[in-house]
Coordinates of C-alpha atoms in Angstrom, one line a residue:
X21 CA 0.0 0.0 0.0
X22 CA 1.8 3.4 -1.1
X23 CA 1.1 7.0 0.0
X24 CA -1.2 7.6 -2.5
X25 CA -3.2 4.2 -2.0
X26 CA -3.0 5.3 1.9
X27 CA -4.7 8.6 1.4
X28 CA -7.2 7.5 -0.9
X29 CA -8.4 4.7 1.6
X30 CA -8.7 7.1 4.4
X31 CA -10.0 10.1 2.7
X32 CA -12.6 7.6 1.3
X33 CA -13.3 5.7 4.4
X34 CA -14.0 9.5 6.0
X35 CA -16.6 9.8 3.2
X36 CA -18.5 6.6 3.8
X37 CA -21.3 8.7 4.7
X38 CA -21.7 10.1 1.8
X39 CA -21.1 7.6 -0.8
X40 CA -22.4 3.9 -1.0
X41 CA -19.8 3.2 -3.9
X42 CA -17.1 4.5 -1.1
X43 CA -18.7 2.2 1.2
X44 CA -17.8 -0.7 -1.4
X45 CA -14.4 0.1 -2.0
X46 CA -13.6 0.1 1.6
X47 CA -15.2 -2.7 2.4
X48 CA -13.7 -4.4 -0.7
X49 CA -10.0 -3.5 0.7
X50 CA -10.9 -4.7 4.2
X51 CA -12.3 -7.8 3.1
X52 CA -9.3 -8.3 0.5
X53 CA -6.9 -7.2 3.4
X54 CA -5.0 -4.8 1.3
X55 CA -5.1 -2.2 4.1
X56 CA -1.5 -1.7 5.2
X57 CA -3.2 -0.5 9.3
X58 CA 0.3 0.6 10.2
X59 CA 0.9 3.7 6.9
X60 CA -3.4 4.2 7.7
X61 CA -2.8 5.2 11.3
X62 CA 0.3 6.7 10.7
X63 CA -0.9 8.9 7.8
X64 CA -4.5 10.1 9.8
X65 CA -2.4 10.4 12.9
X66 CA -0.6 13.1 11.3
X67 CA -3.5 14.2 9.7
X68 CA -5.8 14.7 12.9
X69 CA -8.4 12.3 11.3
X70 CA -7.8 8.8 13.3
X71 CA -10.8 9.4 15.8
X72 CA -13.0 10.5 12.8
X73 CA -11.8 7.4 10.5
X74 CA -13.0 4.9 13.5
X75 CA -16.2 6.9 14.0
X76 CA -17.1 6.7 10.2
X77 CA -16.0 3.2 10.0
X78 CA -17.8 2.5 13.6
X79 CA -21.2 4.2 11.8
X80 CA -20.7 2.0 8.8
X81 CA -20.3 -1.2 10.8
X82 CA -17.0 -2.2 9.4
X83 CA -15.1 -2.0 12.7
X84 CA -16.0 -6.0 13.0
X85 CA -13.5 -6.5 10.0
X86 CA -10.7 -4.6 11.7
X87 CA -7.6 -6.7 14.0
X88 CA -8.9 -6.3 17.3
X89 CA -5.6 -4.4 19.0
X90 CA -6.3 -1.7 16.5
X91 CA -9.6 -1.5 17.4
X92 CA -8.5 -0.8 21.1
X93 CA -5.9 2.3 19.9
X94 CA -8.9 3.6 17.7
X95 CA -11.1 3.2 20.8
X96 CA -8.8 4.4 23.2
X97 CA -7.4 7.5 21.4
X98 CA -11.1 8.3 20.5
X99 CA -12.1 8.8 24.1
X100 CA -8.7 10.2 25.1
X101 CA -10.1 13.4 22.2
X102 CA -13.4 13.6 23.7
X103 CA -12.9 14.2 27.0
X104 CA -10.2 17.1 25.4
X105 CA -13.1 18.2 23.1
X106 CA -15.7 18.0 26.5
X107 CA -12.6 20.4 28.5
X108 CA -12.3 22.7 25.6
X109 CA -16.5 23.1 24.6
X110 CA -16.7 24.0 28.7
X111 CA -13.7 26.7 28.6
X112 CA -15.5 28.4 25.4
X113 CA -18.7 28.5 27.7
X114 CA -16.8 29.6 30.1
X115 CA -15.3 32.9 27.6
X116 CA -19.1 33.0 26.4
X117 CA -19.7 33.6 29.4
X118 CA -17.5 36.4 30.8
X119 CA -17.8 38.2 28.0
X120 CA -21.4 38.6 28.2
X121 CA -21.3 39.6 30.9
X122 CA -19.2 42.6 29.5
X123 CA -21.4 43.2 26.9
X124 CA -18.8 41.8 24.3
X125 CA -20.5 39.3 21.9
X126 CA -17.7 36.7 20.6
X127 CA -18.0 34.6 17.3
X128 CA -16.2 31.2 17.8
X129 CA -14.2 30.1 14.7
X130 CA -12.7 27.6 13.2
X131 CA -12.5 24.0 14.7
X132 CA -14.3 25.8 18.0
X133 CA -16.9 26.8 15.9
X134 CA -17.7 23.7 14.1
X135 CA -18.0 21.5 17.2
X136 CA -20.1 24.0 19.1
X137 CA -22.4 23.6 16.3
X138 CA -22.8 20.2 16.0
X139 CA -22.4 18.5 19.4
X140 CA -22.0 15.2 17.8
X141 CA -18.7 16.1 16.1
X142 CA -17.0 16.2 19.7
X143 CA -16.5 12.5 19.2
X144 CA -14.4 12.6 16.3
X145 CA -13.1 16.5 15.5
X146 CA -9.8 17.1 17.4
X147 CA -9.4 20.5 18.0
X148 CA -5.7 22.5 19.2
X149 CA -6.8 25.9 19.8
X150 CA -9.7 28.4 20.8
X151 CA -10.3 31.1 18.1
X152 CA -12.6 34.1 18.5
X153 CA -13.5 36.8 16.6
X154 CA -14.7 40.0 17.4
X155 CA -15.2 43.8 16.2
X156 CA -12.4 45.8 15.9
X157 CA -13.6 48.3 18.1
X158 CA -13.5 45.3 21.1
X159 CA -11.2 43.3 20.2
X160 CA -8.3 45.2 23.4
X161 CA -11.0 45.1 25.8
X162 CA -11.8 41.4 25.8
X163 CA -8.0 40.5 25.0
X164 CA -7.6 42.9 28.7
X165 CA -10.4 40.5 29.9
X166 CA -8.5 37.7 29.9
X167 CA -5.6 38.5 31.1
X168 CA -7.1 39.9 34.0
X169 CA -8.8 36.5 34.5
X170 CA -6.2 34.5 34.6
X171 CA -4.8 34.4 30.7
X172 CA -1.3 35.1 29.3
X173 CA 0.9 35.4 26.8
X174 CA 3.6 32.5 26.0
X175 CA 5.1 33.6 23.2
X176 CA 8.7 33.2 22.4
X177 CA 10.7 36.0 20.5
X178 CA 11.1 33.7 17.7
X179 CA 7.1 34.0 17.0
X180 CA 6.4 36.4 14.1
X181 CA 3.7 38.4 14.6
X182 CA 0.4 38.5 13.0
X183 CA -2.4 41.1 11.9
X184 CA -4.6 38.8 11.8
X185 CA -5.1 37.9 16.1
X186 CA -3.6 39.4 18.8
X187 CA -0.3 37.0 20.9
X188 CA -1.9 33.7 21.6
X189 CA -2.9 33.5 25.1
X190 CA -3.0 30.0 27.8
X191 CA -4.3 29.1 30.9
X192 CA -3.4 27.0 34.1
X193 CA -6.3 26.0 34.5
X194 CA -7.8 25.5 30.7
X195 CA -6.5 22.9 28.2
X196 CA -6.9 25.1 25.5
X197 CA -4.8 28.2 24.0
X198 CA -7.0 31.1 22.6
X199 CA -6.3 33.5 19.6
X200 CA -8.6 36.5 19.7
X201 CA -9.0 37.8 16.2
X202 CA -10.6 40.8 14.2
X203 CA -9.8 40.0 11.0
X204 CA -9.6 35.9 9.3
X205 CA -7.4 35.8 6.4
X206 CA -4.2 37.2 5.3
X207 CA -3.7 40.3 3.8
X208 CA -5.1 40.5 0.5
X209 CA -7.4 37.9 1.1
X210 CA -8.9 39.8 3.6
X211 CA -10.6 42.4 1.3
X212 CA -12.6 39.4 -0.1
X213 CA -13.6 37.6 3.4
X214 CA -13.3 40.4 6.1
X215 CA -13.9 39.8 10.3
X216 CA -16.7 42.5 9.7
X217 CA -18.3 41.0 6.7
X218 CA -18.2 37.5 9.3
X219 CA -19.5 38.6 12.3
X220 CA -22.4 40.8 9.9
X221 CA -23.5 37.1 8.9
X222 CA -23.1 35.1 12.0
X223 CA -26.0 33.2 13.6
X224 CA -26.8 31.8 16.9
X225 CA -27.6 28.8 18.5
X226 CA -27.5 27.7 22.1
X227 CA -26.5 31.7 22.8
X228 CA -23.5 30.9 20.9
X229 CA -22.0 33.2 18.1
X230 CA -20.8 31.2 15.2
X231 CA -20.1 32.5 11.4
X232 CA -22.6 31.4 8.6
X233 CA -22.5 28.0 7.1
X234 CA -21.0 29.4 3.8
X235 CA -18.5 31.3 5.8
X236 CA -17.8 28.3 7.9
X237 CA -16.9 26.1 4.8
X238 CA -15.0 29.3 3.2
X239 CA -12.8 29.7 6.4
X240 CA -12.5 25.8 6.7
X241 CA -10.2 25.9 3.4
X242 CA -9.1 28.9 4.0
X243 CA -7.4 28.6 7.3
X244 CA -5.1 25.5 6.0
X245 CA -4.8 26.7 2.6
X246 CA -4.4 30.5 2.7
X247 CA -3.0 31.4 6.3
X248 CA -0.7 28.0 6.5
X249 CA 0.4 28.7 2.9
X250 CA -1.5 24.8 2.1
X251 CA -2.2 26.0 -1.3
X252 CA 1.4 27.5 -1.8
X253 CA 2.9 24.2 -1.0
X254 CA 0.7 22.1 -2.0
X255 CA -0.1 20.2 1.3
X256 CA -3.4 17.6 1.5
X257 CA -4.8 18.1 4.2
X258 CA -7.2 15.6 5.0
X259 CA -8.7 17.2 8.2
X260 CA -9.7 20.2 6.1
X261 CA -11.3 17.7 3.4
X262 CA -13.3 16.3 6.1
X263 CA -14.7 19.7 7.4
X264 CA -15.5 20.4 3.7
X265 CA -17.5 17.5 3.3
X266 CA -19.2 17.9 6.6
X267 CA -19.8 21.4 6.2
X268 CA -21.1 20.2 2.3
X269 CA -23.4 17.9 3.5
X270 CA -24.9 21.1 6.1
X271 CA -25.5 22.7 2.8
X272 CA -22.9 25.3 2.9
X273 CA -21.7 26.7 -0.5
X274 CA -18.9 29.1 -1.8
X275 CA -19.1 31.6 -4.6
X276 CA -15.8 30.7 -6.0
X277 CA -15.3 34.4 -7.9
X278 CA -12.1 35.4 -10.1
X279 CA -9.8 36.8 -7.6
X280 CA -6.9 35.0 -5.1
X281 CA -9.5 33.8 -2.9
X282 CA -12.1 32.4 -5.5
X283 CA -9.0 30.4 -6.8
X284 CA -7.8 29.0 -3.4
X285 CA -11.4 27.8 -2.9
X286 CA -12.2 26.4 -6.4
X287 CA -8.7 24.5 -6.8
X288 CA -9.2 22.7 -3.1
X289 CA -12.6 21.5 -3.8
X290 CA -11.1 20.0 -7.0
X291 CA -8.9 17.8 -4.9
X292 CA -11.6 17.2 -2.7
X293 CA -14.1 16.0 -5.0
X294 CA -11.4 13.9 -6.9
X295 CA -9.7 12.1 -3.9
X296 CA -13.1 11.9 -1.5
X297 CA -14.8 10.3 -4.8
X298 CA -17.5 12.6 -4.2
X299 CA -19.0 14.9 -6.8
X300 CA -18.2 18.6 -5.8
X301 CA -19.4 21.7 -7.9
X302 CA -16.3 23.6 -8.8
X303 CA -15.1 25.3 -11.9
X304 CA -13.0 23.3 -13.9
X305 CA -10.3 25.5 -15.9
X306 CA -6.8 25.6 -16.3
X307 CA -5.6 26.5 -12.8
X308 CA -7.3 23.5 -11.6
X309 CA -5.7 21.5 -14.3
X310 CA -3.0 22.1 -13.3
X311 CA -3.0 22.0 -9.6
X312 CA -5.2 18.2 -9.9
X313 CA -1.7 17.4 -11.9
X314 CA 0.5 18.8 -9.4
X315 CA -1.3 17.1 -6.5
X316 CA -1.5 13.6 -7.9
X317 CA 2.3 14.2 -9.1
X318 CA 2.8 14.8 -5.1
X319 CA 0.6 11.6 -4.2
X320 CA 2.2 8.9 -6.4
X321 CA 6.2 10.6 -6.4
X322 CA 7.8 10.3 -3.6
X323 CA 11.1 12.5 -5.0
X324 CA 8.9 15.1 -6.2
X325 CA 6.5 15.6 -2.8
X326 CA 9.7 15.9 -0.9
X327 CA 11.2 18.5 -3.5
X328 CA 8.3 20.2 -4.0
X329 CA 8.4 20.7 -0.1
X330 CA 11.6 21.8 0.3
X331 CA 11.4 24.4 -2.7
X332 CA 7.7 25.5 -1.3
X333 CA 9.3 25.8 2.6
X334 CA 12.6 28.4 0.5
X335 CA 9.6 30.3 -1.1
X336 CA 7.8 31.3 1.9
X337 CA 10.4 31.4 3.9
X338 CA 12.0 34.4 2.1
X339 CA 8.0 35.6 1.3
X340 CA 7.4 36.3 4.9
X341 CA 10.5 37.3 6.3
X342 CA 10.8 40.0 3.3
X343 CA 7.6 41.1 4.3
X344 CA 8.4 41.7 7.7
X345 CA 10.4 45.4 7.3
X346 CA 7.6 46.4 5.6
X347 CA 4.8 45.8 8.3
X348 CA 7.0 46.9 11.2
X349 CA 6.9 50.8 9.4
X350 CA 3.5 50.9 10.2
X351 CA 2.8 47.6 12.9
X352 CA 3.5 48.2 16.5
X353 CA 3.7 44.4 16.5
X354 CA 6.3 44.1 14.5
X355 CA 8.5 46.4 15.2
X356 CA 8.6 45.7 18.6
X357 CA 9.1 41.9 17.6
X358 CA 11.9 42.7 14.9
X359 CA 13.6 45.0 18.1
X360 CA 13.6 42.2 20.1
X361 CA 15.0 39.9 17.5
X362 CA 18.0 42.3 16.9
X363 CA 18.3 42.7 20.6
X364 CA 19.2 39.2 21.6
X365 CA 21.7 39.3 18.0
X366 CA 19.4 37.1 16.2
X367 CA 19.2 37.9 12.2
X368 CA 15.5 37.9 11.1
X369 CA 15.0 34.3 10.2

């Protein structure tokens, strides 16, 4: 079982829901025993999908088929993420909460965001941070909020700022970091998708602020693709495939129009469509072309992926770090960060 044979196996097994014919090719390698269970853990391991690949195989009774000591790890790392997922849903409640009571109304992203609108997710979603967005105009207030309740910064001089969220603050007594945003994507993707035009949209359920559906499934691609340079490097990213189809089968949609954002969007969903085996509406044109060829090129050659890595990691690497002088003219941020760096005698890098 190669990479490629790996990925396609677990991105279709995490789309058993949504495909019967998926549900016969899984079975079908099961039954044949042409899964290699070591590369399939490994691969969702790294790919924060493992407790979602036993619940979708759990849901589509397969987990019979499966050697019984894997069935234990599936089990046991399962329950190990929900009772994380059960810390980190009360610690949102709990910033919910005090910022009510502040009259500061928070809109829960990403990961947070999804789970806390579909409870049943918490068995399977694994989630690393807590990110909130609010207006501009609050955004200092309720980052002063928590750090008067407890909250702090532990960020290392090494960490290069953002725009995008203020310094990542933790907790002793919270499992989860939090990011408190007021704007979502990079700059320029941010004239396309903008914190206003998010929190404009956002609806609310349970008394809990989360972004539209559409926005949701926009943000899901975005996040990996745009603001962890995914698309620049051509990552797969196969927790991001399975928010897509989750948030797909929600109904959410995306207006995929002609600028950097519309391309991002409409180039992902290609991949997703072609390695979930599930028909996705996208527009099919030469940039997709040619990213389908690249991404299959990364899935079956194992010289190439590891090139194309190392040539993607040079690119950004210089991309961001030239960027930096820049920002710290007219970013408090950064300047303060590029001081420190030339402090300690650290050259930007």
């Amino acid at each position: 079982m190669n990479f490629a044979e790996t990925v396609s196996f677990i991105a279709q097994s995490l789309s058993l829901y949504y495909s019967d014919h998926n549900l016969e090719c899984v079975k079908n390698w099961i039954d044949h025993e042409k899964v290699d269970w070591e590369a399939v853990v490994k691969v969702s391991t790294q790919h924060y999908v493992l407790p979602a690949l036993y619940a979708n195989l759990k849901k589509a009774d397969l987990v019979s088929l499966l050697p019984e000591d894997l069935v234990a790890y599936m089990q046991y790392i399962s329950k190990l993420n929900m009772e994380r997922n059960d810390e980190i849903i009360k610690q949102c409640l709990d910033i919910k909460d005090l910022f009510q009571k502040h009259d500061l109304d928070p809109v829960f992203l990403k990961g947070t965001g999804l789970l806390l609108g579909k409870e049943e997710l918490k068995h399977y979603r694994m989630l690393a941070d807590i990110d909130i967005l609010l207006p501009k105009d609050q955004n200092a207030q309720a980052y002063q909020l928590l750090q008067k309740n407890g909250y702090y910064t532990n960020k290392k001089i090494t960490d290069i700022p953002t725009e995008r969220h203020r310094p990542r603050l933790v907790h002793e007594n919270y499992i989860a970091s939090v990011e408190i945003h007021d704007e979502v994507l990079r700059t320029p993707n941010d004239r396309y998708l903008s914190g206003a035009t998010v929190i404009d949209r956002r609806f609310r359920k349970s008394d809990i602020n989360l972004p539209h559906l559409d926005d949701q499934l926009a943000l899901a691609i975005a996040s990996s693709q745009i603001n962890d340079f995914g698309h620049d490097r051509r990552t797969i990213s196969l927790k991001t495939m399975n928010d897509v189809l989750i948030l797909k089968s929600r109904g959410a949609q995306l207006e995929m129009e002609n600028h950097s954002l519309g391309k991002v969007l409409n180039n992902y969903i290609s991949f997703v469509s072609e390695i979930s085996k599930i028909k996705l509406e996208y527009h099919r044109n030469a940039d997709t072309q040619l990213y389908l060829e690249e991404m299959r090129k990364i899935l079956t050659d194992e010289k190439f992926r590891e090139k194309q890595s190392k040539a993607a990691q040079k690119e950004l690497y210089f991309k961001t770090r030239l960027g930096i002088i820049p920002k710290a003219i007219r970013n408090k941020e950064y300047r303060k960060w590029l001081w420190e760096r030339l402090k300690v005698g650290n050259r930007v890098n």
